[in-house]
């Protein structure tokens, strides 16, 4: 039975996982248009406008390519376009998604070197600097960092990573996964001299899953000329050539692009700084709620708090998945599960994308009711603490 044929639950489902996020009606209406000829004149004009607007979102004057793929595809594109089999890559294992990227690198016959964390903070910048300083032979060809680790709610400080690479005077490329940060947390592809930024449609960009992105620096384009990794579908070259006139080397995700057109315009109308401030505010209100409940944040380093999601640890002996199941059943709200070693230990509150004060109050109210219904020890008043903060009475 399709999900929309199941028993009716009144009101709207609260999709508070940290992506896919709630898709705004304006984007849904844009997607709900007849599919057009992707080789016709109207398509080319639309795609050119989208590609121009996207540059503003990535804060780059360089090219951005769009794949009809999930974020994982854009990870692969970043690696295969710039590197050669056997190349060493320095990867920061900040959580589940960083681990998956590293496993992909291994499958692609790269040689990842790891810098581990305890999954309670972002990338260890001094350790990156030390690893690069030790690498006097410049074996390391790329530093790969997940900007916002969606499994932990910890955000790495990319400007500091760039400064560490510069301080070591090391030529490695910098690749950053912004799948759960782009258009939610301040990000600057050009200013931070990132070489490949990886992104996906289903989080801050407020779209359904199905599109992913690479923003590409001049150095990355240069590296692509000598990169020996086999690549075909992900190859930037035919994509960039076709994009010149607003077209694609294969069939693009036409209706998702209608949605992207609408979403990019919405973000620019709101203003990126306002978008980031809104996310910062909702994240702070959420943390206040968590503290008032007497629960622990997974992120233990305040400088690395994520503005896109908050991962919350349940007290020992209390199942985070059990709590999530109660909240889904009783209040029709989905929260993110714990991934990898955090399975059943944390629940993740997504507060990114198309999201308002009232939606946050509803989300936190649902969690507070769920904590009570599931018998998870906590103090009352978390939702109230968030209301006090949001209404300026904290
Ligand atoms: C930070 C991060 N990287 C990579 C991925 C993988 O992206 P996808 O599931 O779209 O392939 C995700 C998915 O949630 C993510 O949050």
mmCIF file of C-alpha atoms and ligand atoms in Angstrom:
data_model
loop_
_atom_site.group_PDB
_atom_site.id
_atom_site.type_symbol
_atom_site.label_atom_id
_atom_site.label_comp_id
_atom_site.label_asym_id
_atom_site.label_seq_id
_atom_site.Cartn_x
_atom_site.Cartn_y
_atom_site.Cartn_z
ATOM 1 C CA UNK A 1 0.000 0.000 0.000
ATOM 2 C CA UNK A 2 1.415 3.426 -0.914
ATOM 3 C CA UNK A 3 2.085 5.679 2.057
ATOM 4 C CA UNK A 4 -0.641 8.109 0.998
ATOM 5 C CA UNK A 5 -3.192 5.285 1.076
ATOM 6 C CA UNK A 6 -2.565 4.493 4.738
ATOM 7 C CA UNK A 7 -4.964 5.589 7.469
ATOM 8 C CA UNK A 8 -5.505 9.317 7.394
ATOM 9 C CA UNK A 9 -3.742 11.316 10.086
ATOM 10 C CA UNK A 10 -5.285 14.758 10.441
ATOM 11 C CA UNK A 11 -3.050 17.761 9.879
ATOM 12 C CA UNK A 12 0.314 17.769 8.180
ATOM 13 C CA UNK A 13 3.053 15.252 8.831
ATOM 14 C CA UNK A 14 6.029 16.915 10.536
ATOM 15 C CA UNK A 15 9.068 15.784 8.560
ATOM 16 C CA UNK A 16 11.707 16.821 11.089
ATOM 17 C CA UNK A 17 14.465 14.492 9.966
ATOM 18 C CA UNK A 18 17.603 16.389 8.912
ATOM 19 C CA UNK A 19 16.731 15.912 5.277
ATOM 20 C CA UNK A 20 14.849 15.356 3.137
ATOM 21 C CA UNK A 21 13.137 18.431 4.526
ATOM 22 C CA UNK A 22 9.644 19.879 4.160
ATOM 23 C CA UNK A 23 9.199 21.054 0.566
ATOM 24 C CA UNK A 24 7.456 24.444 0.391
ATOM 25 C CA UNK A 25 4.229 24.677 -1.595
ATOM 26 C CA UNK A 26 5.771 27.096 -4.107
ATOM 27 C CA UNK A 27 8.392 24.485 -4.969
ATOM 28 C CA UNK A 28 5.810 21.690 -5.152
ATOM 29 C CA UNK A 29 3.682 23.813 -7.490
ATOM 30 C CA UNK A 30 6.695 24.474 -9.701
ATOM 31 C CA UNK A 31 7.484 20.749 -9.912
ATOM 32 C CA UNK A 32 3.839 20.053 -10.784
ATOM 33 C CA UNK A 33 4.135 21.446 -14.319
ATOM 34 C CA UNK A 34 4.191 19.509 -17.565
ATOM 35 C CA UNK A 35 7.604 18.075 -18.367
ATOM 36 C CA UNK A 36 9.146 20.072 -21.197
ATOM 37 C CA UNK A 37 11.488 19.236 -24.052
ATOM 38 C CA UNK A 38 14.920 19.322 -22.438
ATOM 39 C CA UNK A 39 16.436 20.149 -25.836
ATOM 40 C CA UNK A 40 13.989 22.932 -26.619
ATOM 41 C CA UNK A 41 14.597 26.707 -26.303
ATOM 42 C CA UNK A 42 12.567 27.248 -23.108
ATOM 43 C CA UNK A 43 14.646 24.673 -21.255
ATOM 44 C CA UNK A 44 17.987 26.255 -22.149
ATOM 45 C CA UNK A 45 16.866 29.666 -20.928
ATOM 46 C CA UNK A 46 15.573 28.212 -17.650
ATOM 47 C CA UNK A 47 18.706 26.162 -16.969
ATOM 48 C CA UNK A 48 20.993 29.114 -17.636
ATOM 49 C CA UNK A 49 19.092 31.192 -15.109
ATOM 50 C CA UNK A 50 19.215 28.359 -12.558
ATOM 51 C CA UNK A 51 22.964 27.923 -13.010
ATOM 52 C CA UNK A 52 23.466 31.675 -12.511
ATOM 53 C CA UNK A 53 21.342 31.775 -9.363
ATOM 54 C CA UNK A 54 23.040 28.686 -7.970
ATOM 55 C CA UNK A 55 26.405 30.409 -8.103
ATOM 56 C CA UNK A 56 25.088 32.961 -5.637
ATOM 57 C CA UNK A 57 23.955 30.188 -3.300
ATOM 58 C CA UNK A 58 27.404 28.537 -3.389
ATOM 59 C CA UNK A 59 29.056 31.982 -3.292
ATOM 60 C CA UNK A 60 31.154 31.275 -6.332
ATOM 61 C CA UNK A 61 31.790 32.889 -9.678
ATOM 62 C CA UNK A 62 32.890 29.535 -11.107
ATOM 63 C CA UNK A 63 30.876 26.678 -12.577
ATOM 64 C CA UNK A 64 28.344 24.590 -10.682
ATOM 65 C CA UNK A 65 27.212 21.316 -12.254
ATOM 66 C CA UNK A 66 23.933 19.560 -11.514
ATOM 67 C CA UNK A 67 23.579 15.782 -11.562
ATOM 68 C CA UNK A 68 20.289 13.873 -11.631
ATOM 69 C CA UNK A 69 21.560 11.882 -8.636
ATOM 70 C CA UNK A 70 21.551 11.833 -4.865
ATOM 71 C CA UNK A 71 24.401 13.416 -2.926
ATOM 72 C CA UNK A 72 26.449 10.218 -3.023
ATOM 73 C CA UNK A 73 26.822 10.660 -6.782
ATOM 74 C CA UNK A 74 28.273 14.136 -6.308
ATOM 75 C CA UNK A 75 30.800 12.702 -3.813
ATOM 76 C CA UNK A 76 31.920 10.263 -6.501
ATOM 77 C CA UNK A 77 32.073 13.020 -9.103
ATOM 78 C CA UNK A 78 34.322 15.133 -6.857
ATOM 79 C CA UNK A 79 36.796 12.286 -6.369
ATOM 80 C CA UNK A 80 36.807 10.778 -9.851
ATOM 81 C CA UNK A 81 37.177 14.071 -11.722
ATOM 82 C CA UNK A 82 40.226 15.252 -9.811
ATOM 83 C CA UNK A 83 42.230 12.238 -8.606
ATOM 84 C CA UNK A 84 44.085 9.157 -9.848
ATOM 85 C CA UNK A 85 44.051 5.601 -8.475
ATOM 86 C CA UNK A 86 46.464 5.268 -5.549
ATOM 87 C CA UNK A 87 46.342 8.966 -4.598
ATOM 88 C CA UNK A 88 46.387 9.660 -0.879
ATOM 89 C CA UNK A 89 43.443 11.665 0.470
ATOM 90 C CA UNK A 90 43.222 13.071 3.974
ATOM 91 C CA UNK A 91 39.741 12.495 5.358
ATOM 92 C CA UNK A 92 38.279 13.618 8.665
ATOM 93 C CA UNK A 93 36.102 10.879 10.148
ATOM 94 C CA UNK A 94 33.694 13.142 11.996
ATOM 95 C CA UNK A 95 30.705 10.790 11.829
ATOM 96 C CA UNK A 96 28.684 8.406 9.717
ATOM 97 C CA UNK A 97 28.667 10.394 6.473
ATOM 98 C CA UNK A 98 32.378 11.124 6.588
ATOM 99 C CA UNK A 99 32.883 7.368 7.070
ATOM 100 C CA UNK A 100 30.751 6.553 4.019
ATOM 101 C CA UNK A 101 32.732 9.020 1.898
ATOM 102 C CA UNK A 102 35.952 7.403 3.092
ATOM 103 C CA UNK A 103 34.610 3.919 2.207
ATOM 104 C CA UNK A 104 33.778 5.195 -1.260
ATOM 105 C CA UNK A 105 37.328 6.530 -1.624
ATOM 106 C CA UNK A 106 38.674 3.087 -0.714
ATOM 107 C CA UNK A 107 36.401 1.384 -3.245
ATOM 108 C CA UNK A 108 37.689 3.814 -5.862
ATOM 109 C CA UNK A 109 41.245 2.684 -5.051
ATOM 110 C CA UNK A 110 42.272 5.907 -3.396
ATOM 111 C CA UNK A 111 44.332 5.710 -0.217
ATOM 112 C CA UNK A 112 42.478 7.531 2.530
ATOM 113 C CA UNK A 113 44.367 8.654 5.624
ATOM 114 C CA UNK A 114 42.106 9.301 8.563
ATOM 115 C CA UNK A 115 41.835 11.872 11.219
ATOM 116 C CA UNK A 116 39.311 10.556 13.712
ATOM 117 C CA UNK A 117 37.124 12.391 16.174
ATOM 118 C CA UNK A 118 34.859 11.114 18.943
ATOM 119 C CA UNK A 119 31.832 12.117 16.764
ATOM 120 C CA UNK A 120 31.095 14.895 19.261
ATOM 121 C CA UNK A 121 32.863 17.727 17.439
ATOM 122 C CA UNK A 122 33.850 18.854 13.956
ATOM 123 C CA UNK A 123 37.068 18.215 12.054
ATOM 124 C CA UNK A 124 40.284 18.387 14.071
ATOM 125 C CA UNK A 125 41.963 21.323 12.319
ATOM 126 C CA UNK A 126 45.338 21.201 14.150
ATOM 127 C CA UNK A 127 45.600 17.482 13.236
ATOM 128 C CA UNK A 128 44.946 18.335 9.571
ATOM 129 C CA UNK A 129 47.693 20.952 9.704
ATOM 130 C CA UNK A 130 50.121 18.493 11.310
ATOM 131 C CA UNK A 131 49.371 15.731 8.769
ATOM 132 C CA UNK A 132 49.981 18.146 5.902
ATOM 133 C CA UNK A 133 53.158 19.533 7.448
ATOM 134 C CA UNK A 134 54.502 15.960 7.787
ATOM 135 C CA UNK A 135 53.704 15.269 4.134
ATOM 136 C CA UNK A 136 56.716 17.030 2.671
ATOM 137 C CA UNK A 137 56.579 14.801 -0.437
ATOM 138 C CA UNK A 138 53.030 16.055 -1.137
ATOM 139 C CA UNK A 139 51.580 12.570 -1.430
ATOM 140 C CA UNK A 140 48.235 13.845 -0.137
ATOM 141 C CA UNK A 141 46.294 15.101 -3.121
ATOM 142 C CA UNK A 142 43.111 16.162 -1.394
ATOM 143 C CA UNK A 143 41.691 17.067 2.010
ATOM 144 C CA UNK A 144 38.043 15.963 2.321
ATOM 145 C CA UNK A 145 35.809 17.430 5.018
ATOM 146 C CA UNK A 146 32.087 17.136 5.700
ATOM 147 C CA UNK A 147 30.986 20.666 6.572
ATOM 148 C CA UNK A 148 27.922 19.653 8.555
ATOM 149 C CA UNK A 149 28.028 16.071 9.837
ATOM 150 C CA UNK A 150 24.365 15.139 9.667
ATOM 151 C CA UNK A 151 24.825 12.111 11.929
ATOM 152 C CA UNK A 152 26.135 14.124 14.890
ATOM 153 C CA UNK A 153 24.982 17.731 14.522
ATOM 154 C CA UNK A 154 28.568 19.019 14.476
ATOM 155 C CA UNK A 155 29.749 21.609 11.951
ATOM 156 C CA UNK A 156 33.384 21.837 10.889
ATOM 157 C CA UNK A 157 35.000 25.221 10.424
ATOM 158 C CA UNK A 158 36.010 25.303 6.799
ATOM 159 C CA UNK A 159 37.753 28.689 6.923
ATOM 160 C CA UNK A 160 40.062 27.227 9.577
ATOM 161 C CA UNK A 161 40.703 24.117 7.479
ATOM 162 C CA UNK A 162 41.680 26.377 4.588
ATOM 163 C CA UNK A 163 43.985 28.364 6.882
ATOM 164 C CA UNK A 164 45.640 25.123 8.068
ATOM 165 C CA UNK A 165 46.278 24.017 4.461
ATOM 166 C CA UNK A 166 47.733 27.436 3.678
ATOM 167 C CA UNK A 167 49.888 27.444 6.819
ATOM 168 C CA UNK A 168 51.359 24.066 5.812
ATOM 169 C CA UNK A 169 51.944 25.510 2.354
ATOM 170 C CA UNK A 170 50.493 22.297 0.950
ATOM 171 C CA UNK A 171 49.052 21.987 -2.587
ATOM 172 C CA UNK A 172 46.270 19.478 -1.715
ATOM 173 C CA UNK A 173 42.855 20.218 -3.112
ATOM 174 C CA UNK A 174 40.122 21.005 -0.583
ATOM 175 C CA UNK A 175 36.821 19.133 -1.054
ATOM 176 C CA UNK A 176 33.860 19.913 1.158
ATOM 177 C CA UNK A 177 30.573 18.061 1.538
ATOM 178 C CA UNK A 178 27.861 20.664 2.137
ATOM 179 C CA UNK A 179 24.974 18.258 1.617
ATOM 180 C CA UNK A 180 23.305 19.280 4.882
ATOM 181 C CA UNK A 181 24.708 22.801 5.196
ATOM 182 C CA UNK A 182 24.295 24.556 1.853
ATOM 183 C CA UNK A 183 21.596 27.232 2.123
ATOM 184 C CA UNK A 184 21.299 26.610 5.880
ATOM 185 C CA UNK A 185 24.727 27.462 7.307
ATOM 186 C CA UNK A 186 27.046 30.195 6.033
ATOM 187 C CA UNK A 187 29.231 28.750 3.283
ATOM 188 C CA UNK A 188 31.655 30.485 0.899
ATOM 189 C CA UNK A 189 33.113 28.384 -1.914
ATOM 190 C CA UNK A 190 35.298 31.128 -3.418
ATOM 191 C CA UNK A 191 36.342 32.983 -0.283
ATOM 192 C CA UNK A 192 37.461 29.762 1.423
ATOM 193 C CA UNK A 193 39.101 28.613 -1.805
ATOM 194 C CA UNK A 194 37.316 25.288 -1.770
ATOM 195 C CA UNK A 195 38.138 23.247 -4.870
ATOM 196 C CA UNK A 196 35.066 21.038 -5.040
ATOM 197 C CA UNK A 197 31.916 21.665 -3.064
ATOM 198 C CA UNK A 198 29.496 18.737 -2.963
ATOM 199 C CA UNK A 199 25.810 19.433 -2.328
ATOM 200 C CA UNK A 200 22.376 17.820 -2.568
ATOM 201 C CA UNK A 201 18.863 19.037 -3.258
ATOM 202 C CA UNK A 202 16.938 17.588 -0.332
ATOM 203 C CA UNK A 203 18.022 19.711 2.637
ATOM 204 C CA UNK A 204 18.624 23.469 2.725
ATOM 205 C CA UNK A 205 17.636 23.739 -0.922
ATOM 206 C CA UNK A 206 14.113 22.674 0.069
ATOM 207 C CA UNK A 207 13.658 20.201 -2.798
ATOM 208 C CA UNK A 208 12.875 16.507 -2.872
ATOM 209 C CA UNK A 209 15.897 14.212 -3.198
ATOM 210 C CA UNK A 210 17.222 13.570 -6.683
ATOM 211 C CA UNK A 211 19.626 16.358 -7.620
ATOM 212 C CA UNK A 212 23.207 16.875 -6.522
ATOM 213 C CA UNK A 213 25.910 19.395 -7.270
ATOM 214 C CA UNK A 214 29.598 20.078 -7.649
ATOM 215 C CA UNK A 215 30.883 23.652 -7.474
ATOM 216 C CA UNK A 216 34.293 23.584 -9.108
ATOM 217 C CA UNK A 217 37.357 25.793 -8.680
ATOM 218 C CA UNK A 218 39.852 26.642 -11.390
ATOM 219 C CA UNK A 219 42.454 24.431 -9.667
ATOM 220 C CA UNK A 220 40.015 21.520 -9.659
ATOM 221 C CA UNK A 221 39.400 22.015 -13.384
ATOM 222 C CA UNK A 222 43.144 21.999 -13.903
ATOM 223 C CA UNK A 223 43.492 18.792 -11.819
ATOM 224 C CA UNK A 224 40.752 17.177 -13.937
ATOM 225 C CA UNK A 225 43.013 17.419 -16.992
ATOM 226 C CA UNK A 226 45.536 14.954 -15.538
ATOM 227 C CA UNK A 227 43.217 12.914 -13.245
ATOM 228 C CA UNK A 228 43.294 9.258 -14.271
ATOM 229 C CA UNK A 229 40.313 7.920 -12.370
ATOM 230 C CA UNK A 230 37.894 6.286 -14.846
ATOM 231 C CA UNK A 231 34.746 8.376 -15.164
ATOM 232 C CA UNK A 232 31.963 8.657 -17.658
ATOM 233 C CA UNK A 233 28.558 9.628 -16.257
ATOM 234 C CA UNK A 234 30.230 11.920 -13.701
ATOM 235 C CA UNK A 235 32.710 13.507 -16.120
ATOM 236 C CA UNK A 236 32.613 17.292 -15.751
ATOM 237 C CA UNK A 237 33.826 17.961 -19.289
ATOM 238 C CA UNK A 238 30.731 17.070 -21.367
ATOM 239 C CA UNK A 239 28.549 18.554 -18.622
ATOM 240 C CA UNK A 240 30.362 21.889 -18.607
ATOM 241 C CA UNK A 241 30.400 22.019 -22.403
ATOM 242 C CA UNK A 242 26.641 21.420 -22.648
ATOM 243 C CA UNK A 243 25.876 23.794 -19.735
ATOM 244 C CA UNK A 244 27.439 26.686 -21.687
ATOM 245 C CA UNK A 245 24.188 26.968 -23.616
ATOM 246 C CA UNK A 246 21.916 25.714 -20.819
ATOM 247 C CA UNK A 247 21.770 22.066 -21.842
ATOM 248 C CA UNK A 248 22.882 18.714 -20.437
ATOM 249 C CA UNK A 249 24.787 15.776 -21.949
ATOM 250 C CA UNK A 250 21.976 13.428 -20.866
ATOM 251 C CA UNK A 251 18.388 13.794 -19.764
ATOM 252 C CA UNK A 252 18.263 16.172 -16.800
ATOM 253 C CA UNK A 253 15.741 15.944 -13.944
ATOM 254 C CA UNK A 254 13.433 18.391 -15.671
ATOM 255 C CA UNK A 255 10.699 18.724 -13.054
ATOM 256 C CA UNK A 256 13.166 18.845 -10.177
ATOM 257 C CA UNK A 257 14.850 21.683 -12.038
ATOM 258 C CA UNK A 258 11.535 23.585 -12.075
ATOM 259 C CA UNK A 259 11.587 23.151 -8.314
ATOM 260 C CA UNK A 260 15.220 24.229 -8.097
ATOM 261 C CA UNK A 261 14.394 27.339 -10.109
ATOM 262 C CA UNK A 262 11.707 28.244 -7.570
ATOM 263 C CA UNK A 263 13.809 27.298 -4.525
ATOM 264 C CA UNK A 264 16.853 29.324 -5.606
ATOM 265 C CA UNK A 265 14.638 32.356 -6.180
ATOM 266 C CA UNK A 266 13.018 31.914 -2.751
ATOM 267 C CA UNK A 267 16.418 31.763 -1.048
ATOM 268 C CA UNK A 268 17.657 34.856 -2.843
ATOM 269 C CA UNK A 269 14.406 36.728 -2.106
ATOM 270 C CA UNK A 270 14.740 35.942 1.601
ATOM 271 C CA UNK A 271 18.438 36.821 1.425
ATOM 272 C CA UNK A 272 21.099 34.268 2.307
ATOM 273 C CA UNK A 273 22.146 36.135 5.459
ATOM 274 C CA UNK A 274 18.548 36.065 6.673
ATOM 275 C CA UNK A 275 18.311 32.367 5.841
ATOM 276 C CA UNK A 276 21.442 31.659 7.913
ATOM 277 C CA UNK A 277 20.245 33.842 10.814
ATOM 278 C CA UNK A 278 16.896 32.020 10.827
ATOM 279 C CA UNK A 279 18.670 28.661 11.051
ATOM 280 C CA UNK A 280 21.021 29.926 13.806
ATOM 281 C CA UNK A 281 18.037 31.147 15.829
ATOM 282 C CA UNK A 282 16.090 27.915 15.501
ATOM 283 C CA UNK A 283 19.160 25.898 16.463
ATOM 284 C CA UNK A 284 19.730 28.009 19.577
ATOM 285 C CA UNK A 285 16.059 27.696 20.582
ATOM 286 C CA UNK A 286 16.317 23.917 20.128
ATOM 287 C CA UNK A 287 19.433 23.653 22.284
ATOM 288 C CA UNK A 288 17.700 25.643 25.014
ATOM 289 C CA UNK A 289 14.824 23.181 24.910
ATOM 290 C CA UNK A 290 17.195 20.200 25.138
ATOM 291 C CA UNK A 291 19.020 21.705 28.125
ATOM 292 C CA UNK A 292 15.732 22.466 29.867
ATOM 293 C CA UNK A 293 14.709 18.808 29.424
ATOM 294 C CA UNK A 294 17.988 17.895 31.114
ATOM 295 C CA UNK A 295 19.157 15.879 28.082
ATOM 296 C CA UNK A 296 22.636 15.930 26.523
ATOM 297 C CA UNK A 297 23.561 17.318 23.128
ATOM 298 C CA UNK A 298 25.636 14.976 20.987
ATOM 299 C CA UNK A 299 27.807 17.945 19.963
ATOM 300 C CA UNK A 300 30.126 18.644 22.888
ATOM 301 C CA UNK A 301 31.924 21.637 21.359
ATOM 302 C CA UNK A 302 29.902 24.872 21.290
ATOM 303 C CA UNK A 303 32.007 26.273 18.424
ATOM 304 C CA UNK A 304 30.818 23.323 16.336
ATOM 305 C CA UNK A 305 27.096 23.420 17.115
ATOM 306 C CA UNK A 306 25.115 22.818 13.943
ATOM 307 C CA UNK A 307 22.456 25.279 12.875
ATOM 308 C CA UNK A 308 20.828 22.667 10.618
ATOM 309 C CA UNK A 309 20.078 19.906 13.115
ATOM 310 C CA UNK A 310 20.472 18.953 16.745
ATOM 311 C CA UNK A 311 21.332 15.389 17.794
ATOM 312 C CA UNK A 312 20.121 14.590 21.297
ATOM 313 C CA UNK A 313 21.357 11.698 23.469
ATOM 314 C CA UNK A 314 18.756 9.738 25.357
ATOM 315 C CA UNK A 315 19.626 8.746 28.950
ATOM 316 C CA UNK A 316 21.381 5.368 29.324
ATOM 317 C CA UNK A 317 18.904 2.511 29.103
ATOM 318 C CA UNK A 318 16.345 4.544 27.147
ATOM 319 C CA UNK A 319 15.929 3.756 23.472
ATOM 320 C CA UNK A 320 16.082 6.721 21.109
ATOM 321 C CA UNK A 321 14.374 4.620 18.427
ATOM 322 C CA UNK A 322 11.602 3.704 20.868
ATOM 323 C CA UNK A 323 11.027 7.387 21.537
ATOM 324 C CA UNK A 324 10.960 8.159 17.824
ATOM 325 C CA UNK A 325 8.437 5.388 17.239
ATOM 326 C CA UNK A 326 6.125 6.780 19.929
ATOM 327 C CA UNK A 327 6.383 10.292 18.486
ATOM 328 C CA UNK A 328 5.621 9.038 14.985
ATOM 329 C CA UNK A 329 2.648 7.027 16.090
ATOM 330 C CA UNK A 330 1.091 9.510 18.493
ATOM 331 C CA UNK A 331 2.038 12.848 16.927
ATOM 332 C CA UNK A 332 2.669 12.104 13.245
ATOM 333 C CA UNK A 333 6.213 13.468 13.335
ATOM 334 C CA UNK A 334 9.398 11.878 11.952
ATOM 335 C CA UNK A 335 12.698 12.529 13.727
ATOM 336 C CA UNK A 336 16.111 11.371 12.502
ATOM 337 C CA UNK A 337 17.550 8.105 13.821
ATOM 338 C CA UNK A 338 21.015 7.483 15.213
ATOM 339 C CA UNK A 339 23.468 6.230 12.578
ATOM 340 C CA UNK A 340 26.420 3.868 12.936
ATOM 341 C CA UNK A 341 27.670 3.771 16.498
ATOM 342 C CA UNK A 342 24.971 6.259 17.515
ATOM 343 C CA UNK A 343 22.169 3.849 16.568
ATOM 344 C CA UNK A 344 19.417 3.987 19.183
ATOM 345 C CA UNK A 345 21.565 6.376 21.287
ATOM 346 C CA UNK A 346 20.492 9.679 19.717
ATOM 347 C CA UNK A 347 17.526 11.188 17.972
ATOM 348 C CA UNK A 348 18.113 13.991 15.516
ATOM 349 C CA UNK A 349 15.913 17.060 15.187
ATOM 350 C CA UNK A 350 16.054 18.613 11.725
ATOM 351 C CA UNK A 351 15.438 22.362 11.840
ATOM 352 C CA UNK A 352 16.604 23.214 8.357
ATOM 353 C CA UNK A 353 15.056 24.188 5.075
ATOM 354 C CA UNK A 354 11.606 25.727 4.855
ATOM 355 C CA UNK A 355 10.972 26.142 8.562
ATOM 356 C CA UNK A 356 9.348 28.719 10.848
ATOM 357 C CA UNK A 357 9.106 29.595 14.539
ATOM 358 C CA UNK A 358 5.704 27.945 14.783
ATOM 359 C CA UNK A 359 6.896 24.763 13.121
ATOM 360 C CA UNK A 360 9.764 24.636 15.611
ATOM 361 C CA UNK A 361 7.432 25.134 18.568
ATOM 362 C CA UNK A 362 5.243 22.316 17.211
ATOM 363 C CA UNK A 363 8.287 20.093 16.762
ATOM 364 C CA UNK A 364 9.582 20.693 20.273
ATOM 365 C CA UNK A 365 6.085 20.337 21.720
ATOM 366 C CA UNK A 366 5.760 16.958 19.992
ATOM 367 C CA UNK A 367 9.111 15.820 21.394
ATOM 368 C CA UNK A 368 8.203 16.936 24.903
ATOM 369 C CA UNK A 369 4.903 15.051 24.747
ATOM 370 C CA UNK A 370 6.741 12.058 23.305
ATOM 371 C CA UNK A 371 9.363 12.060 26.088
ATOM 372 C CA UNK A 372 6.517 11.831 28.577
ATOM 373 C CA UNK A 373 4.592 9.187 26.626
ATOM 374 C CA UNK A 374 7.702 7.026 26.166
ATOM 375 C CA UNK A 375 8.708 7.328 29.812
ATOM 376 C CA UNK A 376 12.069 8.947 29.062
ATOM 377 C CA UNK A 377 13.247 10.776 32.195
ATOM 378 C CA UNK A 378 13.292 14.531 31.595
ATOM 379 C CA UNK A 379 12.251 17.826 33.099
ATOM 380 C CA UNK A 380 9.332 19.780 31.757
ATOM 381 C CA UNK A 381 9.675 23.162 30.163
ATOM 382 C CA UNK A 382 11.841 22.565 27.089
ATOM 383 C CA UNK A 383 9.259 23.825 24.613
ATOM 384 C CA UNK A 384 8.623 26.782 26.947
ATOM 385 C CA UNK A 385 12.342 27.617 27.029
ATOM 386 C CA UNK A 386 12.318 27.720 23.223
ATOM 387 C CA UNK A 387 9.189 29.895 23.167
ATOM 388 C CA UNK A 388 10.806 32.290 25.636
ATOM 389 C CA UNK A 389 13.882 32.556 23.418
ATOM 390 C CA UNK A 390 11.963 32.886 20.157
ATOM 391 C CA UNK A 391 9.676 35.557 21.593
ATOM 392 C CA UNK A 392 12.566 37.553 23.017
ATOM 393 C CA UNK A 393 11.800 36.784 26.669
ATOM 394 C CA UNK A 394 14.691 34.468 27.447
HETATM 395 C C1 LIG B 1 26.475 15.155 5.086
HETATM 396 C C2 LIG B 1 25.931 14.137 4.131
HETATM 397 N N1 LIG B 1 26.733 13.649 3.178
HETATM 398 C C3 LIG B 1 26.290 12.745 2.292
HETATM 399 C C4 LIG B 1 25.013 12.277 2.325
HETATM 400 C C5 LIG B 1 24.558 11.258 1.317
HETATM 401 O O1 LIG B 1 23.684 11.876 0.429
HETATM 402 P P1 LIG B 1 22.554 11.053 -0.347
HETATM 403 O O2 LIG B 1 21.837 10.230 0.666
HETATM 404 O O3 LIG B 1 21.707 12.139 -0.957
HETATM 405 O O4 LIG B 1 23.237 10.234 -1.377
HETATM 406 C C6 LIG B 1 24.125 12.764 3.275
HETATM 407 C C7 LIG B 1 22.742 12.287 3.344
HETATM 408 O O5 LIG B 1 22.006 12.572 4.245
HETATM 409 C C8 LIG B 1 24.601 13.722 4.201
HETATM 410 O O6 LIG B 1 23.800 14.223 5.157
#
